XYZ file of C-alpha atoms in Angstrom:
704
model
C 26.886 57.041 -66.808
C 24.213 55.926 -69.278
C 24.013 52.931 -71.576
C 21.887 52.264 -74.662
C 19.584 50.152 -72.516
C 19.166 52.906 -69.911
C 18.490 55.490 -72.655
C 15.743 53.271 -74.022
C 14.238 52.799 -70.555
C 14.384 56.567 -69.969
C 12.424 57.179 -73.163
C 9.817 54.683 -72.033
C 9.531 56.176 -68.535
C 9.308 59.815 -69.608
C 5.538 59.668 -70.394
C 4.925 58.051 -66.998
C 6.758 60.813 -65.119
C 5.179 63.548 -67.223
C 1.733 62.103 -66.556
C 2.252 62.131 -62.796
C 3.567 65.706 -62.851
C 0.406 66.840 -64.640
C -1.763 64.968 -62.130
C 0.081 66.734 -59.346
C -0.466 70.117 -61.017
C -4.216 69.442 -61.200
C -4.219 68.463 -57.521
C -2.415 71.702 -56.626
C -4.991 73.811 -58.491
C -7.909 71.872 -56.990
C -6.479 72.335 -53.520
C -5.954 76.058 -54.082
C -9.568 76.722 -55.042
C -11.135 74.459 -52.390
C -8.767 75.038 -49.499
C -5.488 76.821 -50.155
C -6.637 80.399 -50.720
C -8.779 80.475 -47.570
C -6.061 78.705 -45.566
C -3.558 81.326 -46.677
C -5.924 84.113 -45.625
C -6.593 82.526 -42.231
C -2.884 82.024 -41.556
C -2.255 85.681 -42.417
C -4.774 86.679 -39.735
C -2.931 84.423 -37.274
C 0.729 85.155 -38.010
C 0.818 87.867 -40.681
C 2.402 91.280 -40.299
C 0.283 94.100 -38.904
C -1.387 95.841 -41.801
C -1.112 92.897 -44.226
C -4.766 93.432 -45.133
C -3.941 96.786 -46.709
C -1.326 95.523 -49.117
C -2.385 95.728 -52.739
C -1.867 92.015 -53.486
C -4.038 90.930 -50.552
C -6.782 93.458 -51.339
C -6.837 92.430 -54.977
C -7.070 88.720 -54.131
C -9.366 88.643 -51.109
C -11.158 91.972 -50.683
C -11.366 93.961 -53.906
C -10.926 97.696 -54.165
C -8.054 99.799 -52.979
C -7.991 101.572 -49.626
C -5.201 102.612 -47.323
C -6.264 104.212 -44.030
C -3.782 106.072 -41.868
C -4.151 103.512 -39.051
C -3.914 99.943 -40.382
C -5.604 97.921 -37.644
C -5.682 94.105 -37.760
C -7.720 92.380 -35.065
C -5.851 89.133 -34.353
C -8.873 87.024 -33.443
C -7.217 83.956 -34.987
C -4.529 84.106 -32.323
C -7.234 84.253 -29.639
C -8.795 81.054 -31.003
C -5.478 79.210 -30.796
C -4.561 80.697 -27.409
C -7.886 79.648 -25.861
C -8.510 76.250 -27.458
C -5.025 74.742 -27.860
C -4.265 74.424 -24.106
C -7.676 72.836 -23.549
C -7.856 70.253 -26.340
C -4.167 69.247 -26.488
C -2.207 69.887 -23.330
C 0.088 66.840 -23.095
C 0.945 63.613 -24.868
C -1.941 61.141 -24.541
C -1.534 57.853 -22.716
C -1.430 55.101 -25.331
C -2.991 51.726 -24.649
C -2.830 48.404 -26.519
C -5.465 45.792 -25.780
C -6.157 42.306 -27.188
C -9.743 41.300 -28.013
C -11.711 39.543 -25.292
C -11.211 35.764 -25.545
C -14.064 33.535 -26.630
C -15.604 31.868 -23.606
C -16.725 28.267 -23.880
C -17.499 25.373 -21.572
C -17.021 21.582 -21.688
C -20.611 21.066 -22.826
C -19.576 22.387 -26.239
C -17.548 19.210 -26.842
C -20.159 16.688 -25.743
C -20.005 14.115 -22.956
C -17.486 11.514 -21.869
C -13.828 11.386 -20.963
C -12.626 11.977 -24.524
C -14.739 15.142 -24.827
C -13.391 16.333 -21.484
C -9.825 15.817 -22.692
C -10.530 17.749 -25.922
C -12.058 20.587 -23.897
C -9.070 20.775 -21.555
C -6.643 20.796 -24.477
C -8.582 23.547 -26.294
C -8.815 25.621 -23.114
C -5.082 25.235 -22.465
C -4.183 26.228 -26.044
C -6.403 29.301 -25.902
C -5.019 30.273 -22.514
C -1.437 29.983 -23.779
C -2.197 31.970 -26.936
C -4.046 34.639 -24.967
C -1.171 34.926 -22.506
C 1.335 35.492 -25.334
C -1.010 38.000 -26.999
C -1.448 39.940 -23.751
C 2.312 39.980 -23.220
C 2.822 41.260 -26.771
C 0.271 44.019 -26.201
C 1.997 44.979 -22.947
C 5.463 45.367 -24.486
C 4.030 47.172 -27.527
C 2.199 49.548 -25.201
C 5.441 50.325 -23.372
C 7.166 50.972 -26.701
C 4.406 53.298 -27.957
C 4.563 55.251 -24.695
C 8.345 55.518 -25.028
C 8.659 56.867 -28.585
C 6.749 60.182 -28.098
C 9.481 61.433 -25.770
C 12.342 59.889 -27.738
C 11.629 61.273 -31.209
C 13.683 64.383 -32.064
C 12.644 68.024 -32.524
C 10.589 68.323 -29.369
C 8.976 64.912 -29.494
C 5.358 64.118 -30.262
C 4.146 66.977 -28.056
C 5.736 69.683 -30.213
C 4.802 67.961 -33.480
C 1.179 67.575 -32.381
C 0.966 71.157 -31.135
C 2.123 72.400 -34.537
C -0.476 70.246 -36.283
C -3.290 71.312 -33.916
C -2.438 75.004 -34.458
C -2.599 74.483 -38.213
C -5.909 72.634 -37.877
C -7.412 75.436 -35.765
C -6.262 78.114 -38.216
C -6.254 76.463 -41.648
C -8.585 73.525 -41.030
C -6.237 70.508 -41.206
C -3.156 69.295 -39.367
C -0.910 66.448 -40.557
C 1.474 64.030 -38.859
C 3.588 61.636 -40.943
C 4.630 58.302 -39.398
C 8.196 57.336 -40.315
C 11.111 55.287 -38.949
C 14.240 57.128 -37.851
C 17.658 56.505 -36.360
C 19.652 58.873 -34.180
C 23.002 60.159 -35.541
C 25.730 57.593 -34.985
C 23.229 54.884 -34.052
C 21.853 51.847 -35.900
C 18.779 51.456 -33.702
C 15.544 51.838 -35.665
C 12.752 53.713 -33.899
C 9.513 55.197 -35.156
C 7.759 58.503 -34.648
C 5.081 60.896 -35.892
C 6.518 64.009 -37.502
C 4.810 67.273 -38.358
C 4.863 68.777 -41.828
C 2.664 71.614 -43.008
C -0.573 70.763 -44.768
C 0.640 73.017 -47.586
C 2.806 70.113 -48.769
C -0.031 67.546 -48.795
C -1.806 66.762 -52.082
C -4.841 64.526 -52.606
C -6.384 62.943 -55.673
C -8.615 65.739 -57.075
C -11.204 63.208 -58.286
C -11.961 62.096 -54.724
C -14.755 63.439 -52.522
C -13.012 62.398 -49.314
C -9.413 61.983 -48.126
C -10.238 58.519 -46.785
C -8.314 55.511 -48.018
C -10.182 53.934 -50.947
C -12.117 57.068 -51.835
C -8.920 58.909 -52.775
C -6.769 56.778 -55.087
C -3.506 58.559 -54.346
C -1.932 61.153 -52.124
C 1.357 62.990 -52.517
C 3.815 64.956 -50.443
C 5.765 67.909 -51.829
C 9.443 67.695 -50.863
C 12.165 70.304 -51.312
C 15.748 69.477 -50.376
C 19.338 69.856 -51.662
C 20.045 67.780 -54.740
C 22.945 65.946 -53.080
C 20.739 64.826 -50.203
C 18.079 63.465 -52.576
C 20.768 61.684 -54.608
C 22.402 60.101 -51.565
C 19.122 58.830 -50.095
C 18.175 57.062 -53.346
C 21.564 55.829 -54.487
C 21.498 58.028 -57.574
C 24.747 59.064 -59.314
C 26.203 62.177 -57.735
C 25.230 65.309 -59.662
C 22.375 63.636 -61.554
C 19.916 66.150 -60.037
C 22.311 69.110 -59.861
C 20.695 71.176 -62.617
C 17.123 69.952 -62.060
C 16.224 72.466 -59.364
C 14.697 75.915 -59.715
C 15.093 77.064 -56.116
C 18.092 78.537 -54.333
C 18.859 77.896 -50.666
C 20.182 80.573 -48.319
C 23.486 78.701 -48.289
C 23.704 78.920 -52.068
C 22.698 82.599 -52.034
C 25.421 83.429 -49.528
C 28.032 81.548 -51.514
C 26.891 83.256 -54.718
C 27.140 86.726 -53.213
C 30.676 85.981 -52.106
C 31.635 84.705 -55.557
C 32.757 87.350 -58.107
C 31.234 85.206 -60.850
C 28.047 84.543 -58.850
C 25.746 86.532 -61.132
C 26.978 84.672 -64.189
C 26.647 81.313 -62.456
C 23.089 82.158 -61.433
C 22.275 83.069 -65.012
C 23.393 79.603 -66.065
C 21.200 78.019 -63.377
C 24.074 76.277 -61.631
C 23.330 77.898 -58.228
C 19.839 76.412 -57.953
C 20.744 73.664 -55.479
C 17.248 72.765 -54.196
C 15.259 70.150 -56.073
C 11.458 69.945 -55.792
C 9.954 66.482 -56.112
C 6.833 64.561 -55.162
C 6.430 61.377 -53.121
C 3.295 59.595 -54.333
C 1.432 56.756 -52.631
C -1.043 55.127 -55.021
C -3.666 52.411 -54.576
C -4.499 52.425 -58.293
C -1.235 51.118 -59.677
C 1.896 52.884 -60.824
C -0.121 55.120 -63.146
C 1.146 53.949 -66.515
C -2.336 53.841 -68.048
C -3.334 56.660 -70.433
C 0.152 58.218 -70.327
C 1.464 57.070 -73.678
C 3.707 54.441 -72.122
C 4.040 51.406 -74.357
C 1.558 48.632 -73.696
C 4.307 46.098 -72.981
C 5.722 48.228 -70.157
C 2.225 48.953 -68.813
C 1.490 45.231 -68.557
C 4.864 44.587 -66.956
C 4.258 47.221 -64.283
C 0.725 45.919 -63.675
C 1.977 42.380 -63.180
C 5.086 43.138 -61.124
C 4.108 46.167 -59.020
C 0.359 45.725 -58.699
C -2.163 48.222 -57.319
C -0.224 49.521 -54.316
C 2.598 51.522 -55.834
C 4.995 54.187 -54.599
C 6.746 56.530 -57.000
C 8.862 59.660 -56.723
C 8.912 62.146 -59.590
C 10.482 65.570 -60.101
C 9.655 68.148 -62.788
C 12.355 68.089 -65.430
C 13.665 64.632 -64.464
C 12.607 62.081 -67.121
C 12.632 59.052 -64.832
C 11.334 58.086 -61.345
C 13.745 59.034 -58.588
C 13.271 55.758 -56.710
C 14.822 53.718 -59.543
C 17.418 55.073 -61.970
C 17.052 53.841 -65.601
C 20.490 52.191 -65.426
C 19.238 50.173 -62.436
C 15.850 49.433 -63.984
C 17.427 48.082 -67.179
C 19.153 45.284 -65.224
C 16.733 44.846 -62.312
C 14.866 41.633 -61.566
C 11.113 41.570 -61.001
C 11.665 41.378 -57.261
C 13.963 44.425 -57.296
C 11.441 46.397 -59.342
C 8.632 45.375 -56.998
C 10.663 46.433 -53.977
C 11.639 49.773 -55.531
C 8.047 50.736 -56.366
C 6.378 49.317 -53.230
C 5.234 51.473 -50.347
C 8.184 51.860 -47.907
C 5.767 50.895 -45.119
C 2.682 48.974 -46.364
C 0.063 50.977 -44.485
C -2.407 49.877 -47.150
C -2.660 46.489 -45.442
C -4.725 48.216 -42.760
C -6.357 50.626 -45.260
C -4.347 53.600 -44.075
C -2.298 56.379 -45.615
C 1.224 57.053 -44.256
C -0.101 60.077 -42.371
C -2.850 60.916 -39.898
C -5.129 63.895 -40.616
C -6.743 66.151 -38.036
C -9.907 67.752 -39.439
C -12.330 69.567 -37.162
C -15.006 70.275 -39.779
C -15.284 68.170 -42.920
C -16.620 69.666 -46.140
C -19.185 67.272 -47.699
C -18.217 65.851 -51.084
C -14.740 67.352 -50.856
C -11.371 66.008 -49.792
C -10.487 69.291 -48.069
C -11.969 70.536 -44.758
C -13.360 73.876 -43.585
C -11.242 76.108 -41.390
C -12.834 76.920 -37.999
C -12.013 80.557 -38.778
C -13.598 80.563 -42.225
C -17.262 81.214 -41.167
C -16.205 84.480 -39.527
C -13.846 85.839 -42.200
C -16.448 88.230 -43.631
C -17.132 89.834 -40.261
C -13.416 89.917 -39.443
C -12.490 91.737 -42.657
C -15.327 94.236 -42.149
C -14.288 94.856 -38.534
C -10.699 95.566 -39.512
C -11.732 98.060 -42.190
C -14.327 99.814 -40.019
C -12.069 99.999 -36.968
C -9.221 101.431 -39.051
C -11.449 104.185 -40.453
C -13.084 104.876 -37.083
C -9.696 105.220 -35.447
C -8.649 107.649 -38.173
C -11.879 109.623 -37.654
C -11.344 109.815 -33.888
C -7.765 110.909 -34.497
C -8.896 113.648 -36.838
C -11.445 114.917 -34.306
C -8.839 114.912 -31.562
C -6.748 117.460 -33.436
C -7.116 121.125 -32.503
C -8.073 123.177 -35.550
C -8.377 126.931 -35.046
C -9.738 129.458 -37.544
C -8.673 133.057 -36.816
C -8.748 136.408 -38.584
C -5.580 136.899 -40.530
C -4.966 140.281 -38.956
C -4.820 138.703 -35.477
C -3.227 135.357 -36.405
C 0.211 136.230 -35.108
C -1.011 137.256 -31.636
C -3.560 134.427 -31.271
C -1.188 131.726 -32.493
C 1.516 132.849 -30.094
C -0.918 132.802 -27.192
C -2.252 129.312 -28.029
C 1.203 127.803 -28.519
C 2.739 129.382 -25.437
C 1.343 126.691 -23.145
C 0.995 129.143 -20.235
C -1.883 128.841 -17.810
C -2.930 132.411 -18.580
C -2.176 134.291 -21.770
C -3.516 137.762 -22.666
C -3.625 139.092 -26.207
C -5.475 141.973 -27.829
C -8.119 141.910 -30.549
C -8.894 144.511 -33.186
C -11.146 147.295 -31.900
C -13.514 146.895 -34.799
C -14.651 143.529 -33.333
C -17.076 143.594 -30.471
C -17.208 139.737 -30.001
C -14.248 137.386 -29.831
C -16.337 134.708 -31.571
C -15.933 136.776 -34.723
C -12.163 136.607 -34.298
C -11.467 132.930 -33.429
C -13.342 129.673 -34.012
C -12.395 126.106 -33.000
C -13.219 123.745 -35.860
C -14.675 120.338 -34.849
C -15.413 117.531 -37.282
C -18.726 115.684 -37.365
C -19.196 113.179 -34.521
C -19.346 109.425 -35.076
C -22.896 108.247 -35.532
C -23.994 106.023 -32.661
C -25.346 103.472 -35.174
C -21.761 102.790 -36.280
C -20.841 101.546 -32.795
C -23.941 99.350 -32.753
C -22.874 97.836 -36.063
C -19.358 97.201 -34.722
C -20.752 95.534 -31.600
C -23.083 93.403 -33.709
C -20.219 92.315 -35.978
C -18.148 91.320 -32.942
C -21.039 89.228 -31.606
C -21.591 87.557 -34.967
C -17.900 86.693 -35.335
C -17.635 85.298 -31.806
C -20.673 83.076 -32.398
C -19.229 81.822 -35.697
C -15.925 80.722 -34.200
C -16.918 79.980 -30.580
C -15.162 82.801 -28.708
C -17.559 82.923 -25.777
C -17.089 85.442 -22.969
C -17.009 82.504 -20.565
C -13.786 81.296 -22.190
C -12.191 84.555 -21.087
C -13.441 84.094 -17.512
C -16.172 86.714 -17.933
C -19.839 86.199 -17.103
C -21.968 87.973 -19.710
C -25.131 89.622 -18.464
C -26.313 89.006 -14.943
C -24.357 86.630 -12.750
C -25.834 83.175 -12.243
C -27.982 83.128 -9.128
C -29.029 79.494 -9.212
C -27.149 76.232 -9.563
C -29.198 75.108 -12.619
C -28.371 78.365 -14.418
C -24.656 77.987 -13.705
C -24.754 74.331 -14.787
C -26.515 75.256 -18.037
C -23.816 77.799 -18.842
C -21.075 75.326 -18.000
C -22.552 72.643 -20.258
C -23.048 75.107 -23.123
C -19.467 76.321 -22.713
C -18.021 72.800 -22.906
C -19.890 71.672 -26.033
C -17.394 73.009 -28.584
C -14.182 72.248 -26.633
C -15.434 68.706 -25.976
C -16.173 68.219 -29.661
C -12.747 69.497 -30.719
C -11.083 67.361 -28.039
C -12.901 64.247 -29.308
C -11.528 64.935 -32.796
C -8.018 65.259 -31.367
C -8.366 61.972 -29.472
C -9.564 60.142 -32.605
C -6.624 61.644 -34.519
C -4.131 60.552 -31.859
C -5.634 57.051 -31.936
C -5.020 56.902 -35.696
C -1.491 58.180 -35.081
C -0.785 55.386 -32.584
C -2.160 52.752 -34.992
C 0.038 54.017 -37.798
C 3.072 53.952 -35.507
C 2.270 50.340 -34.651
C 2.348 49.421 -38.351
C 5.489 51.480 -38.885
C 7.260 49.709 -36.016
C 6.224 46.272 -37.259
C 7.170 46.697 -40.924
C 10.296 48.837 -40.429
C 12.045 46.152 -38.395
C 12.056 47.507 -34.828
C 13.568 44.673 -32.773
C 13.574 43.658 -29.162
C 17.365 43.805 -29.052
C 17.302 47.564 -29.639
C 14.719 47.941 -26.837
C 16.563 45.872 -24.249
C 17.386 48.924 -22.062
C 13.677 49.779 -22.033
C 12.128 46.308 -21.676
C 14.857 44.174 -20.100
C 15.944 40.746 -21.312
C 12.570 39.041 -20.887
C 10.675 41.981 -22.344
C 12.975 42.124 -25.378
C 12.396 38.394 -25.989
C 8.630 38.844 -25.657
C 8.743 41.838 -28.044
C 10.436 39.725 -30.702
C 8.258 36.644 -30.209
C 4.871 38.311 -29.702
C 5.205 41.378 -31.940
C 8.233 41.701 -34.243
C 7.999 38.071 -35.467
C 4.235 37.665 -35.051
C 1.901 36.990 -37.968
C 0.668 40.065 -39.821
C -2.978 39.345 -39.093
C -2.291 39.117 -35.379
C -0.588 42.523 -35.338
C -3.126 44.174 -37.647
C -6.333 42.749 -36.199
C -5.685 41.621 -32.636
C -3.479 44.360 -31.177
C -5.859 47.280 -30.913
C -4.255 50.679 -30.222
C -6.132 53.523 -28.563
C -5.525 56.369 -26.165
C -6.945 56.841 -22.702
C -9.949 59.125 -22.891
C -9.201 62.657 -21.735
C -5.465 61.988 -21.317
C -4.473 64.645 -23.882
C -6.653 67.405 -22.443
C -5.700 69.988 -19.870
C -6.340 68.404 -16.447
C -8.976 70.077 -14.287
C -7.019 69.830 -11.040
C -9.555 71.697 -8.961
C -12.324 69.316 -9.955
C -10.063 66.270 -9.498
C -8.973 67.473 -6.048
C -12.571 68.024 -4.946
C -13.648 64.592 -6.175
C -10.689 62.908 -4.476
C -11.400 64.699 -1.209
C -14.932 63.307 -1.298
C -13.779 59.703 -1.527
C -10.417 59.960 0.246
C -11.608 59.326 3.802
C -13.604 56.102 3.187
C -10.996 54.796 0.743
C -8.067 55.572 3.025
C -9.747 53.764 5.939
C -10.438 50.667 3.861
C -6.989 50.638 2.255
C -5.363 51.256 5.648
C -7.126 48.229 7.105
C -6.091 46.229 4.037
C -2.468 47.306 4.571
C -2.613 46.327 8.263
C -3.796 42.824 7.383
C -1.677 42.122 4.293
C 1.273 44.484 4.725
C 0.695 45.801 1.148
C 0.745 49.636 1.154
C 0.778 49.996 -2.646
C -2.921 50.918 -3.067
C -2.724 53.448 -0.214
C 0.411 55.028 -1.720
C -1.331 55.282 -5.093
C -4.325 57.023 -3.506
C -2.008 59.512 -1.810
C -0.117 60.054 -5.059
C -3.304 60.856 -6.973
C -4.383 63.308 -4.296
C -0.984 64.998 -4.319
C -1.026 65.240 -8.126
C -4.500 66.801 -8.125
C -3.501 69.283 -5.400
C -0.111 69.900 -7.090
C 1.829 68.703 -4.041
C 5.034 66.708 -4.492
C 4.551 63.431 -2.604
C 8.080 62.169 -3.300
C 9.571 60.577 -0.219
C 6.210 60.119 1.499
C 5.554 56.620 0.149
C 5.156 53.883 2.746
C 7.028 50.625 2.443
C 5.532 47.201 3.159
C 4.167 46.868 6.676
C 6.424 44.147 8.137
C 6.199 43.881 11.935
C 9.605 43.641 13.657
C 10.750 40.189 14.778
C 10.051 39.517 18.430
C 11.430 36.993 20.903
C 9.194 34.001 21.471
C 7.107 34.689 24.568
C 4.152 33.046 26.247
C 0.666 34.330 25.407
C -0.233 37.625 27.065
C -2.799 36.901 29.857
C -4.310 40.378 29.470
C -4.812 39.855 25.737
C -6.425 36.479 26.360
C -8.665 38.026 28.984
C -9.790 40.726 26.560
C -10.503 38.153 23.901
C -12.449 36.029 26.399
C -14.432 39.079 27.492
C -15.308 39.890 23.877
C -16.428 36.292 23.297
C -18.604 36.417 26.392
C -20.134 39.701 25.267
C -20.874 38.209 21.855
C -22.447 35.104 23.391
C -24.560 37.277 25.702
C -25.628 39.367 22.750
C -26.583 36.230 20.833
C -28.645 35.012 23.828
C -30.472 38.320 23.967
C -31.140 38.146 20.268
C -32.517 34.620 20.626
C -34.855 35.846 23.327
C -36.083 38.608 21.068
C -37.056 36.104 18.384
C -40.107 35.147 20.424
C -41.474 38.652 19.962
C -43.540 39.554 16.942
C -41.786 40.874 13.845
C -43.214 44.337 14.429
C -42.006 44.472 18.038
C -38.613 43.114 17.024
C -38.226 45.788 14.333
C -38.977 48.452 16.915
C -36.682 47.080 19.623
C -33.699 46.111 17.481
C -32.149 49.518 17.019
C -29.334 50.580 14.738
C -27.106 51.110 17.781
C -27.432 47.480 18.845
C -26.621 46.231 15.369
C -23.565 48.480 15.213
C -22.452 47.284 18.647
C -22.592 43.662 17.522
C -20.678 44.475 14.338
C -17.945 46.272 16.330
C -17.578 43.291 18.642
C -17.215 40.938 15.685
C -14.632 43.235 14.118
C -12.567 43.365 17.287
C -12.661 39.594 17.609
C -11.524 39.205 14.005
C -8.584 41.545 14.557
C -7.569 39.621 17.689
C -7.700 36.361 15.777
C -5.532 37.840 13.030
C -3.026 39.117 15.592
C -2.925 35.703 17.276
C -2.272 34.015 13.909
C 0.573 36.465 13.198
C 2.086 35.748 16.614
C 1.958 32.014 15.925
C 3.576 32.569 12.507
C 6.412 34.621 14.037
C 6.947 31.966 16.660
C 7.231 29.258 14.000
C 9.629 31.366 11.906
C 11.739 31.972 14.998
C 12.036 28.269 15.619
């Protein structure tokens, strides 16, 4: 229902909406020329139908000319890139970490001398210690939350969303994850996650030379959904967007086909149930300038909304979707500010509401280069040449026979009979059968063609990094020396390591955005009580949810553990652990004997089992607690052994004292490594006996 006031507001907002729609159209065209056309071609090579290259539309757009060989071969090298690199650079969800900054270290001398200065120093140190303890606790609970959400978010979790984005980045050049809050059906608990959406729906300010925050003044997301869903989410009157769509869902198509009046309804446009609209995040204001909007409304928007504005517009709808004119006519300044503010103020940390994965940036452009793009020329040529070569080989494999017409019937019957031996007569006027029958063979393939094909394959593989070593093959002669093998290994890892570093930086940005999303969307400790417990939930509220913005933004640094997203090299890890296992296990075993703490030894065994892919469940050792024993007098044999060891040590010390009178050169020659080791062993045995005696005394006291 409209009112005169809402009609007036609609008239004033129409230029604003129309201006944004035209900006979006320019961004779509800019993206198409700089990125979209090549991305579409690369995706066709990855997931297109066999023979897509030979369709007229594709040839007209990307190749030119018109050709249609009998065998339409498409070499799916794009799939090989994804199949080889994806498992290496993103194999599992990374381990997220949250760390506070190192505290400032100071001493009492900073405050001068005297008792008063000492008191000030102690107070300052205590305050910093308390603040640092709360900050560390907040980082700990936030870290547990950020490690929990990747598995909890729907649709396969962060692993599936990230895999989709990495595949798109390897093929098209860019992958996108959007950070948003969500609630499970039937629940009121707010959680946050990173969700995949195709880069095809991302738009960037065409005036920018980089997608970075500040260089691009706005970004947008293309959304397509049923009109009723868009109305419900924004509190718009039901049916207000019903006739604003120009797309038809499969549900609507099915209903139309089952409706006798479906064709007529479609002609009226009433079956178009999907509405296309744009979500726009701007750091340059709401965009009322230069649109024809009246100066009074421009100034009002500038004053109330400010630079960081969020607006939703749809073609054909004369007002922003995030505030209906009837609501705007009666809204207060605070309501208007809230309606046109970013849902999550990522701008406070100079971030967009999404994280972008680009492997190769294009200088002075907001759109990247696809890893497949440098080899597209060779790939197209290979497909065309291989299709024609296959057709040529097929033609030459056919059996073509030329025969005199007078003998055709007899010769044809003999050739088609399929018998091992077939006899047929020839006209008497012919003295040579070669004058009767001739097998026709087409011209052979020039050897230079195969050299060209091989060269094109090599060029393409070098462009995109498909080394033979990635396939487990060793090109040329096998490595005969360790330096040669090491050189090949290092050269092989250069590109995967680079791509993996880009993925890790992208996942770090993703974790930082999720931190902001959790803070500003109202995630509370109460909803995380099953995860954190009562104390942890209280700490989450005190140290994170209710903390100052600057503390969360600047002092809780999110990152991921290096290498935690990559495919683990279990063979290398197992070999390294085997090298250090024996000395570590001895030391940790001795530590466990003295303290009773077997935790470090269990962790060492767990790591070894994980590297060797052996399940160590049930093999963990509990604390080493000796059984209680009845109080008994000291063991004479044990005391005798201890006394003997002491006497041996004293005798050894006497001998060493006697050796001091010798010259340093003679002493160095006579004091052998065996003697030193013997003395060390005696000291160790004595120490263990002392420890055992102390334990016996402790048990005796506990018994009493």
